[in-house]
Amino acid sequence: MENNQPIISVDHVSMRFNLSKEKHESLKEYFLALAKGRLQFDEFYALRDVSLKVMPGDFYGLIGLNGSGKSTLLKVISGVYKPSSGTCRVGGTIAPLIELGAGFDMDLTARENIYLNGTVLGFTPKYIDSKFEEIVEFSELRDFLDVPLKNYSSGMVARIAFAIATITKPDILIADEILSVGDFLFQQKCEARMQRLMSGGTTVLLVSHSIEQIERMCNKVAWIEKGRVKMDGPAAEVCAAYKQTTK
Amino acid sequence: MATLKCYFNGFWRYRYLLYNLISRDFKLKYRRSVLGVAWSVLNPLLMMLVMWAVFGGLFPDLRGGDIVNYPIFLLCGQLLFNFFRESTTLAMSSVLYNAPLLRKVYIPKYIFPLEKTCFGFVNCCFSFIALVLVMLFTLSPVHLTLPLAIYPLLTLFVFSLGVGLVLATMTVFFRDVMHMWEVFTTALMYFSAIFYDPEMMSGWVQQFIKFNPIYWYITGFRRAVINGEGLSLSMILVCGGCAVAALAFGLFVFKKNQDKFVLYL
């Protein structure tokens, strides 16, 4: 019964941004512009009337060129953006891996950041305590635990971020090109862990520019172009069509 | 009612985040300083000595003649005012400075102004050690009314939170607010009766000062700590009323605009 309910349902969502030509960040500028009657904005639709349904247990891929709106869609789903119109319903806990180092303070050490980021994701300190070893183990950064994060390479930050976000069994894991940063060994490790989460019932939403990776891992794919869903369906079909046009 | 419960559950879920953010601020504030947290005590103490030297020694006429226990008088005013200034100033830029986080993960946004106000409050509590030290040193009597001082303190916390929420909202849209607030709090300081006795001021100044809520918080606090008198009814009403009004207004403004924040950060 539960399987018939989509876990994420995006319903006619549009996301509009005001691309102000001149950004009025000071009061004086604002009133000057207002007085001159030039307070107009260019409207830009990052998403137009997007509808998607993700079922529990799906490994859902999003493909599209740069600037097509994939990340915006992920941010709408994870609740960072509120859609300008339409609704987005999510039925479960989300572990977001959108961009690296969200919730990290670069001045703090890795150890401190594990706790800070863990609580950003809504874990209790006790829970983090119990999983601390596992996080350190997975990220393979034991020797650098008390080094401030600003001295880390981006790959090292990615390891920590991935390790923290996946210690729990979230209902939904959102991963935005996070895997592209680590070396290939770590990428394999992440894929393995994502597969394991999947078999435990987690729904994964993955954005990647590696079409091979999408084909290999996802069962469903949506192709987004200029803020609209151009095609969605089984991974093989959509990927084939996508590859046709980009050739 | 259901939504209220929902809000509270949301807040409860993030209480550890609040705690961790406060502890982060603390660590970063005192990282690589030799004396560390001791500065929370030393700083107000030294500032008080400077002001004491200026208004006790250099310009004694300015402060008015008959203030009992001037060092404590000074310190009380200064601690409360600094708490207000520090927490509102930090809360003001809190949403802006946490933009990288807000753009990536969903967190209730009010947590940042709230965290900064709490951080200011914790700092303020540490500086009360300075107050205790000075009281011991000057052999001041400890009055039974001392616990009453908690009322102006807590209401000032709520008041600061409300003001901080409004400022944080405004700063997202107009960065000018930061500069204006700096000037404004300086002016406010001189009208908060921190280092002088308002009774000696001319009539209109006295009336004017009474429009400043900070004056009421400070005066209430002093009455309980120094004078050993209870709080007057007008003090209870003004302190509580301003706090509730500021918080209600702050929440209203913040909630109405928070969905737009992420587009302006």
Tab-separated table of N, CA and C in Angstrom, chain A residues 1-151:
chain	number	residue	atom	x	y	z
A	1	MET	N	0.832	-1.189	0.000
A	1	MET	CA	0.000	0.000	0.000
A	1	MET	C	0.876	1.251	0.000
A	2	GLU	N	1.887	1.190	0.858
A	2	GLU	CA	2.761	2.349	0.996
A	2	GLU	C	3.508	2.654	-0.302
A	3	ASN	N	3.765	1.586	-1.043
A	3	ASN	CA	4.556	1.733	-2.248
A	3	ASN	C	3.843	2.476	-3.368
A	4	ASN	N	2.554	2.653	-3.217
A	4	ASN	CA	1.834	3.368	-4.260
A	4	ASN	C	1.872	4.875	-4.065
A	5	GLN	N	2.308	5.286	-2.872
A	5	GLN	CA	2.408	6.718	-2.589
A	5	GLN	C	3.794	7.217	-2.972
A	6	PRO	N	3.874	8.245	-3.822
A	6	PRO	CA	5.201	8.782	-4.117
A	6	PRO	C	5.816	9.413	-2.872
A	7	ILE	N	7.113	9.228	-2.697
A	7	ILE	CA	7.768	9.788	-1.511
A	7	ILE	C	8.102	11.258	-1.736
A	8	ILE	N	8.370	11.604	-2.986
A	8	ILE	CA	8.538	13.014	-3.336
A	8	ILE	C	7.555	13.301	-4.448
A	9	SER	N	6.699	14.273	-4.244
A	9	SER	CA	5.855	14.623	-5.371
A	9	SER	C	5.957	16.116	-5.617
A	10	VAL	N	6.509	16.426	-6.767
A	10	VAL	CA	6.702	17.810	-7.189
A	10	VAL	C	5.575	18.106	-8.158
A	11	ASP	N	4.774	19.106	-7.812
A	11	ASP	CA	3.559	19.323	-8.568
A	11	ASP	C	3.544	20.723	-9.180
A	12	HIS	N	3.728	20.798	-10.461
A	12	HIS	CA	3.684	22.073	-11.210
A	12	HIS	C	4.499	23.169	-10.541
A	13	VAL	N	5.716	22.857	-10.196
A	13	VAL	CA	6.541	23.824	-9.485
A	13	VAL	C	7.241	24.768	-10.457
A	14	SER	N	7.111	26.056	-10.178
A	14	SER	CA	7.911	27.052	-10.895
A	14	SER	C	8.738	27.800	-9.875
A	15	MET	N	9.918	28.158	-10.276
A	15	MET	CA	10.794	28.905	-9.373
A	15	MET	C	11.252	30.139	-10.116
A	16	ARG	N	10.863	31.289	-9.593
A	16	ARG	CA	11.184	32.542	-10.273
A	16	ARG	C	12.211	33.316	-9.463
A	17	PHE	N	13.198	33.814	-10.141
A	17	PHE	CA	14.179	34.671	-9.475
A	17	PHE	C	14.084	36.064	-10.056
A	18	ASN	N	14.309	37.048	-9.203
A	18	ASN	CA	14.425	38.405	-9.708
A	18	ASN	C	15.880	38.687	-9.999
A	19	LEU	N	16.192	38.752	-11.248
A	19	LEU	CA	17.569	39.094	-11.598
A	19	LEU	C	17.617	40.606	-11.706
A	20	SER	N	17.796	41.250	-10.578
A	20	SER	CA	17.816	42.704	-10.666
A	20	SER	C	19.060	43.108	-11.433
A	21	LYS	N	18.885	44.004	-12.345
A	21	LYS	CA	20.034	44.430	-13.146
A	21	LYS	C	21.060	45.083	-12.240
A	22	GLU	N	20.549	46.004	-11.441
A	22	GLU	CA	21.451	46.568	-10.444
A	22	GLU	C	20.932	46.019	-9.127
A	23	LYS	N	21.810	45.464	-8.370
A	23	LYS	CA	21.328	44.941	-7.103
A	23	LYS	C	21.328	46.061	-6.079
A	24	HIS	N	20.152	46.310	-5.508
A	24	HIS	CA	20.078	47.417	-4.558
A	24	HIS	C	20.400	46.907	-3.176
A	25	GLU	N	21.633	47.024	-2.817
A	25	GLU	CA	21.979	46.523	-1.499
A	25	GLU	C	22.063	47.634	-0.477
A	26	SER	N	21.910	48.855	-0.915
A	26	SER	CA	21.904	49.907	0.084
A	26	SER	C	20.638	50.728	-0.082
A	27	LEU	N	20.246	51.294	1.018
A	27	LEU	CA	18.989	52.009	1.064
A	27	LEU	C	18.982	53.189	0.098
A	28	LYS	N	20.101	53.856	0.012
A	28	LYS	CA	20.189	55.039	-0.844
A	28	LYS	C	19.950	54.644	-2.297
A	29	GLU	N	20.659	53.608	-2.719
A	29	GLU	CA	20.495	53.134	-4.091
A	29	GLU	C	19.048	52.765	-4.367
A	30	TYR	N	18.464	52.109	-3.377
A	30	TYR	CA	17.101	51.624	-3.549
A	30	TYR	C	16.146	52.782	-3.775
A	31	PHE	N	16.263	53.806	-2.916
A	31	PHE	CA	15.333	54.919	-3.040
A	31	PHE	C	15.602	55.738	-4.284
A	32	LEU	N	16.869	55.856	-4.642
A	32	LEU	CA	17.202	56.557	-5.877
A	32	LEU	C	16.542	55.874	-7.054
A	33	ALA	N	16.679	54.543	-7.092
A	33	ALA	CA	16.102	53.787	-8.194
A	33	ALA	C	14.581	53.893	-8.175
A	34	LEU	N	14.042	53.875	-6.969
A	34	LEU	CA	12.593	53.957	-6.809
A	34	LEU	C	12.090	55.304	-7.323
A	35	ALA	N	12.836	56.355	-6.962
A	35	ALA	CA	12.452	57.696	-7.367
A	35	ALA	C	12.511	57.841	-8.879
A	36	LYS	N	13.496	57.240	-9.461
A	36	LYS	CA	13.633	57.340	-10.913
A	36	LYS	C	12.695	56.372	-11.635
A	37	GLY	N	11.979	55.599	-10.850
A	37	GLY	CA	11.044	54.660	-11.468
A	37	GLY	C	11.733	53.537	-12.210
A	38	ARG	N	12.894	53.194	-11.727
A	38	ARG	CA	13.618	52.150	-12.437
A	38	ARG	C	13.717	50.873	-11.627
A	39	LEU	N	12.803	50.769	-10.686
A	39	LEU	CA	12.901	49.619	-9.812
A	39	LEU	C	12.254	48.415	-10.480
A	40	GLN	N	12.884	47.940	-11.512
A	40	GLN	CA	12.288	46.792	-12.173
A	40	GLN	C	13.268	45.634	-12.140
A	41	PHE	N	12.710	44.495	-12.232
A	41	PHE	CA	13.540	43.306	-12.169
A	41	PHE	C	13.346	42.509	-13.444
A	42	ASP	N	14.387	41.871	-13.854
A	42	ASP	CA	14.238	40.888	-14.908
A	42	ASP	C	13.821	39.600	-14.253
A	43	GLU	N	12.758	39.050	-14.727
A	43	GLU	CA	12.345	37.784	-14.140
A	43	GLU	C	13.023	36.646	-14.863
A	44	PHE	N	13.417	35.704	-14.056
A	44	PHE	CA	14.087	34.549	-14.642
A	44	PHE	C	13.489	33.299	-14.031
A	45	TYR	N	13.024	32.441	-14.867
A	45	TYR	CA	12.444	31.191	-14.368
A	45	TYR	C	13.501	30.099	-14.396
A	46	ALA	N	13.925	29.677	-13.220
A	46	ALA	CA	14.879	28.577	-13.152
A	46	ALA	C	14.158	27.258	-13.353
A	47	LEU	N	12.895	27.234	-12.944
A	47	LEU	CA	12.075	26.038	-13.144
A	47	LEU	C	10.716	26.493	-13.648
A	48	ARG	N	10.199	25.790	-14.620
A	48	ARG	CA	8.880	26.133	-15.137
A	48	ARG	C	8.006	24.905	-15.111
A	49	ASP	N	6.990	24.959	-14.293
A	49	ASP	CA	5.950	23.944	-14.340
A	49	ASP	C	6.530	22.531	-14.330
A	50	VAL	N	7.364	22.280	-13.347
A	50	VAL	CA	7.992	20.965	-13.261
A	50	VAL	C	7.142	20.035	-12.409
A	51	SER	N	6.872	18.876	-12.914
A	51	SER	CA	6.167	17.870	-12.124
A	51	SER	C	6.943	16.565	-12.168
A	52	LEU	N	7.153	16.033	-11.003
A	52	LEU	CA	7.893	14.770	-10.908
A	52	LEU	C	7.281	13.930	-9.810
A	53	LYS	N	7.369	12.638	-9.960
A	53	LYS	CA	6.978	11.767	-8.860
A	53	LYS	C	8.081	10.757	-8.640
A	54	VAL	N	8.562	10.712	-7.422
A	54	VAL	CA	9.593	9.740	-7.087
A	54	VAL	C	8.998	8.747	-6.110
A	55	MET	N	9.096	7.483	-6.464
A	55	MET	CA	8.522	6.454	-5.608
A	55	MET	C	9.541	5.997	-4.572
A	56	PRO	N	9.078	5.477	-3.447
A	56	PRO	CA	10.019	4.974	-2.455
A	56	PRO	C	10.900	3.887	-3.058
A	57	GLY	N	12.181	3.955	-2.775
A	57	GLY	CA	13.095	2.938	-3.276
A	57	GLY	C	13.665	3.241	-4.649
A	58	ASP	N	13.211	4.318	-5.255
A	58	ASP	CA	13.780	4.696	-6.550
A	58	ASP	C	15.207	5.167	-6.395
A	59	PHE	N	15.992	4.940	-7.419
A	59	PHE	CA	17.292	5.604	-7.529
A	59	PHE	C	17.124	6.543	-8.694
A	60	TYR	N	16.846	7.792	-8.370
A	60	TYR	CA	16.375	8.728	-9.380
A	60	TYR	C	17.507	9.635	-9.825
A	61	GLY	N	17.760	9.687	-11.089
A	61	GLY	CA	18.832	10.535	-11.599
A	61	GLY	C	18.282	11.772	-12.266
A	62	LEU	N	19.033	12.872	-12.157
A	62	LEU	CA	18.664	14.090	-12.872
A	62	LEU	C	19.806	14.434	-13.804
A	63	ILE	N	19.497	14.597	-15.074
A	63	ILE	CA	20.548	14.991	-16.004
A	63	ILE	C	20.143	16.263	-16.718
A	64	GLY	N	21.102	16.902	-17.307
A	64	GLY	CA	20.847	18.153	-18.007
A	64	GLY	C	22.117	18.956	-18.056
A	65	LEU	N	22.123	19.959	-18.912
A	65	LEU	CA	23.332	20.771	-19.055
A	65	LEU	C	23.481	21.690	-17.849
A	66	ASN	N	24.603	22.371	-17.780
A	66	ASN	CA	24.804	23.347	-16.706
A	66	ASN	C	23.732	24.425	-16.798
A	67	GLY	N	23.212	24.825	-15.656
A	67	GLY	CA	22.249	25.916	-15.645
A	67	GLY	C	20.868	25.506	-16.110
A	68	SER	N	20.610	24.217	-16.159
A	68	SER	CA	19.292	23.804	-16.633
A	68	SER	C	18.269	23.773	-15.497
A	69	GLY	N	18.741	23.873	-14.265
A	69	GLY	CA	17.804	23.938	-13.144
A	69	GLY	C	17.820	22.713	-12.242
A	70	LYS	N	18.794	21.831	-12.456
A	70	LYS	CA	18.839	20.610	-11.638
A	70	LYS	C	19.045	20.942	-10.163
A	71	SER	N	20.029	21.763	-9.900
A	71	SER	CA	20.323	22.080	-8.499
A	71	SER	C	19.184	22.852	-7.864
A	72	THR	N	18.567	23.746	-8.620
A	72	THR	CA	17.429	24.483	-8.085
A	72	THR	C	16.329	23.516	-7.678
A	73	LEU	N	16.108	22.511	-8.523
A	73	LEU	CA	15.074	21.521	-8.202
A	73	LEU	C	15.416	20.784	-6.908
A	74	LEU	N	16.680	20.410	-6.769
A	74	LEU	CA	17.085	19.720	-5.544
A	74	LEU	C	16.877	20.607	-4.330
A	75	LYS	N	17.147	21.912	-4.503
A	75	LYS	CA	16.985	22.821	-3.369
A	75	LYS	C	15.520	23.028	-3.024
A	76	VAL	N	14.668	22.999	-4.029
A	76	VAL	CA	13.235	23.093	-3.751
A	76	VAL	C	12.799	21.859	-2.963
A	77	ILE	N	13.289	20.698	-3.406
A	77	ILE	CA	12.885	19.462	-2.736
A	77	ILE	C	13.398	19.429	-1.299
A	78	SER	N	14.619	19.912	-1.094
A	78	SER	CA	15.153	19.826	0.266
A	78	SER	C	14.682	20.982	1.145
A	79	GLY	N	13.882	21.896	0.583
A	79	GLY	CA	13.263	22.921	1.420
A	79	GLY	C	14.049	24.202	1.545
A	80	VAL	N	15.151	24.327	0.813
A	80	VAL	CA	15.928	25.565	0.884
A	80	VAL	C	15.181	26.684	0.168
A	81	TYR	N	14.656	26.380	-1.007
A	81	TYR	CA	13.833	27.358	-1.722
A	81	TYR	C	12.363	27.013	-1.537
A	82	LYS	N	11.580	28.045	-1.456
A	82	LYS	CA	10.142	27.833	-1.468
A	82	LYS	C	9.677	28.149	-2.885
A	83	PRO	N	8.978	27.222	-3.539
A	83	PRO	CA	8.633	27.468	-4.941
A	83	PRO	C	7.738	28.691	-5.110
A	84	SER	N	7.925	29.408	-6.219
A	84	SER	CA	7.101	30.590	-6.482
A	84	SER	C	5.665	30.179	-6.741
A	85	SER	N	5.490	29.043	-7.399
A	85	SER	CA	4.148	28.503	-7.532
A	85	SER	C	4.251	26.990	-7.583
A	86	GLY	N	3.136	26.335	-7.330
A	86	GLY	CA	3.155	24.884	-7.290
A	86	GLY	C	3.507	24.389	-5.905
A	87	THR	N	3.444	23.091	-5.725
A	87	THR	CA	3.735	22.540	-4.410
A	87	THR	C	4.744	21.408	-4.525
A	88	CYS	N	5.428	21.194	-3.418
A	88	CYS	CA	6.395	20.106	-3.368
A	88	CYS	C	6.171	19.381	-2.060
A	89	ARG	N	5.813	18.123	-2.145
A	89	ARG	CA	5.561	17.376	-0.919
A	89	ARG	C	6.597	16.286	-0.763
A	90	VAL	N	7.145	16.197	0.426
A	90	VAL	CA	8.163	15.196	0.690
A	90	VAL	C	7.726	14.384	1.896
A	91	GLY	N	7.719	13.078	1.749
A	91	GLY	CA	7.244	12.251	2.863
A	91	GLY	C	8.358	11.493	3.542
A	92	GLY	N	9.271	12.197	4.176
A	92	GLY	CA	10.324	11.480	4.891
A	92	GLY	C	11.486	12.384	5.225
A	93	THR	N	12.459	11.833	5.920
A	93	THR	CA	13.628	12.623	6.288
A	93	THR	C	14.589	12.707	5.105
A	94	ILE	N	15.223	13.857	4.981
A	94	ILE	CA	16.134	14.081	3.866
A	94	ILE	C	17.545	14.252	4.393
A	95	ALA	N	18.500	13.577	3.752
A	95	ALA	CA	19.902	13.877	4.008
A	95	ALA	C	20.419	14.578	2.768
A	96	PRO	N	20.630	15.888	2.851
A	96	PRO	CA	21.025	16.609	1.667
A	96	PRO	C	22.542	16.659	1.508
A	97	LEU	N	23.005	16.353	0.334
A	97	LEU	CA	24.426	16.526	0.025
A	97	LEU	C	24.520	17.495	-1.130
A	98	ILE	N	24.027	18.703	-0.883
A	98	ILE	CA	24.019	19.700	-1.936
A	98	ILE	C	25.238	20.582	-1.756
A	99	GLU	N	26.119	20.573	-2.687
A	99	GLU	CA	27.368	21.306	-2.617
A	99	GLU	C	28.154	20.854	-1.389
A	100	LEU	N	29.433	21.067	-1.475
A	100	LEU	CA	30.278	20.545	-0.401
A	100	LEU	C	30.333	21.474	0.787
A	101	GLY	N	30.504	20.859	1.929
A	101	GLY	CA	30.803	21.655	3.106
A	101	GLY	C	29.644	22.499	3.589
A	102	ALA	N	28.413	22.127	3.228
A	102	ALA	CA	27.281	22.844	3.803
A	102	ALA	C	27.272	22.548	5.289
A	103	GLY	N	27.217	23.568	6.094
A	103	GLY	CA	27.174	23.340	7.520
A	103	GLY	C	28.522	23.080	8.143
A	104	PHE	N	29.563	23.321	7.379
A	104	PHE	CA	30.899	23.217	7.964
A	104	PHE	C	31.415	24.603	8.285
A	105	ASP	N	32.123	24.710	9.373
A	105	ASP	CA	32.815	25.959	9.659
A	105	ASP	C	34.283	25.700	9.446
A	106	MET	N	34.848	26.385	8.495
A	106	MET	CA	36.219	26.089	8.079
A	106	MET	C	37.253	26.352	9.175
A	107	ASP	N	36.881	27.155	10.164
A	107	ASP	CA	37.832	27.451	11.239
A	107	ASP	C	37.851	26.372	12.312
A	108	LEU	N	36.828	25.539	12.317
A	108	LEU	CA	36.784	24.497	13.328
A	108	LEU	C	37.495	23.242	12.825
A	109	THR	N	37.855	22.384	13.759
A	109	THR	CA	38.510	21.136	13.369
A	109	THR	C	37.470	20.151	12.839
A	110	ALA	N	37.988	19.078	12.241
A	110	ALA	CA	37.089	18.072	11.677
A	110	ALA	C	36.207	17.480	12.760
A	111	ARG	N	36.804	17.220	13.912
A	111	ARG	CA	36.048	16.643	15.017
A	111	ARG	C	34.883	17.550	15.402
A	112	GLU	N	35.177	18.838	15.558
A	112	GLU	CA	34.117	19.777	15.939
A	112	GLU	C	33.067	19.890	14.833
A	113	ASN	N	33.558	19.816	13.585
A	113	ASN	CA	32.632	19.939	12.477
A	113	ASN	C	31.697	18.746	12.353
A	114	ILE	N	32.187	17.589	12.723
A	114	ILE	CA	31.327	16.414	12.655
A	114	ILE	C	30.120	16.621	13.557
A	115	TYR	N	30.365	17.193	14.730
A	115	TYR	CA	29.257	17.455	15.645
A	115	TYR	C	28.370	18.589	15.150
A	116	LEU	N	29.005	19.639	14.636
A	116	LEU	CA	28.217	20.780	14.158
A	116	LEU	C	27.340	20.362	12.983
A	117	ASN	N	27.957	19.722	12.015
A	117	ASN	CA	27.213	19.323	10.829
A	117	ASN	C	26.160	18.275	11.165
A	118	GLY	N	26.511	17.376	12.064
A	118	GLY	CA	25.548	16.366	12.485
A	118	GLY	C	24.294	16.995	13.060
A	119	THR	N	24.472	18.045	13.870
A	119	THR	CA	23.291	18.679	14.450
A	119	THR	C	22.556	19.527	13.411
A	120	VAL	N	23.296	20.052	12.419
A	120	VAL	CA	22.615	20.751	11.325
A	120	VAL	C	21.642	19.793	10.648
A	121	LEU	N	22.072	18.549	10.516
A	121	LEU	CA	21.228	17.543	9.868
A	121	LEU	C	20.175	16.987	10.822
A	122	GLY	N	20.203	17.449	12.069
A	122	GLY	CA	19.151	17.075	13.002
A	122	GLY	C	19.452	15.849	13.852
A	123	PHE	N	20.720	15.427	13.921
A	123	PHE	CA	21.055	14.292	14.789
A	123	PHE	C	21.285	14.776	16.212
A	124	THR	N	21.147	13.862	17.158
A	124	THR	CA	21.454	14.225	18.538
A	124	THR	C	22.939	13.934	18.791
A	125	PRO	N	23.556	14.695	19.723
A	125	PRO	CA	24.981	14.473	20.013
A	125	PRO	C	25.263	13.033	20.431
A	126	LYS	N	24.311	12.454	21.142
A	126	LYS	CA	24.506	11.085	21.597
A	126	LYS	C	24.627	10.135	20.403
A	127	TYR	N	23.751	10.369	19.447
A	127	TYR	CA	23.753	9.545	18.249
A	127	TYR	C	25.074	9.706	17.490
A	128	ILE	N	25.561	10.950	17.418
A	128	ILE	CA	26.825	11.187	16.730
A	128	ILE	C	27.966	10.508	17.469
A	129	ASP	N	27.913	10.593	18.805
A	129	ASP	CA	28.915	9.889	19.612
A	129	ASP	C	29.005	8.430	19.194
A	130	SER	N	27.826	7.811	19.089
A	130	SER	CA	27.815	6.379	18.839
A	130	SER	C	28.285	6.050	17.421
A	131	LYS	N	28.156	7.029	16.526
A	131	LYS	CA	28.542	6.753	15.138
A	131	LYS	C	29.885	7.368	14.780
A	132	PHE	N	30.513	8.008	15.769
A	132	PHE	CA	31.731	8.777	15.483
A	132	PHE	C	32.808	7.909	14.830
A	133	GLU	N	33.025	6.745	15.420
A	133	GLU	CA	34.046	5.833	14.896
A	133	GLU	C	33.785	5.488	13.430
A	134	GLU	N	32.521	5.216	13.169
A	134	GLU	CA	32.142	4.825	11.814
A	134	GLU	C	32.431	5.933	10.804
A	135	ILE	N	32.139	7.167	11.228
A	135	ILE	CA	32.392	8.309	10.341
A	135	ILE	C	33.875	8.431	10.043
A	136	VAL	N	34.663	8.347	11.112
A	136	VAL	CA	36.111	8.486	10.954
A	136	VAL	C	36.656	7.359	10.089
A	137	GLU	N	36.148	6.177	10.351
A	137	GLU	CA	36.563	5.002	9.603
A	137	GLU	C	36.294	5.182	8.113
A	138	PHE	N	35.090	5.603	7.831
A	138	PHE	CA	34.674	5.703	6.441
A	138	PHE	C	35.441	6.795	5.702
A	139	SER	N	35.675	7.917	6.386
A	139	SER	CA	36.322	9.029	5.696
A	139	SER	C	37.838	8.849	5.637
A	140	GLU	N	38.387	7.904	6.399
A	140	GLU	CA	39.821	7.596	6.384
A	140	GLU	C	40.671	8.814	6.713
A	141	LEU	N	40.194	9.638	7.645
A	141	LEU	CA	40.938	10.859	7.941
A	141	LEU	C	41.312	10.942	9.412
A	142	ARG	N	41.582	9.781	10.000
A	142	ARG	CA	41.836	9.745	11.430
A	142	ARG	C	42.987	10.655	11.852
A	143	ASP	N	44.018	10.714	11.020
A	143	ASP	CA	45.203	11.486	11.414
A	143	ASP	C	44.966	12.995	11.368
A	144	PHE	N	43.849	13.406	10.732
A	144	PHE	CA	43.638	14.837	10.546
A	144	PHE	C	42.459	15.365	11.349
A	145	LEU	N	42.031	14.568	12.317
A	145	LEU	CA	40.797	14.912	13.022
A	145	LEU	C	40.858	16.260	13.725
A	146	ASP	N	42.036	16.633	14.204
A	146	ASP	CA	42.114	17.873	14.971
A	146	ASP	C	42.763	19.006	14.188
A	147	VAL	N	42.661	18.891	12.880
A	147	VAL	CA	43.173	19.950	12.007
A	147	VAL	C	41.973	20.792	11.564
A	148	PRO	N	42.124	22.130	11.587
A	148	PRO	CA	41.012	22.954	11.095
A	148	PRO	C	40.682	22.616	9.641
A	149	LEU	N	39.439	22.670	9.315
A	149	LEU	CA	38.975	22.216	8.013
A	149	LEU	C	39.510	23.065	6.860
A	150	LYS	N	39.914	24.293	7.178
A	150	LYS	CA	40.402	25.141	6.088
A	150	LYS	C	41.687	24.595	5.492
A	151	ASN	N	42.370	23.714	6.239
A	151	ASN	CA	43.598	23.129	5.712
A	151	ASN	C	43.347	21.839	4.944
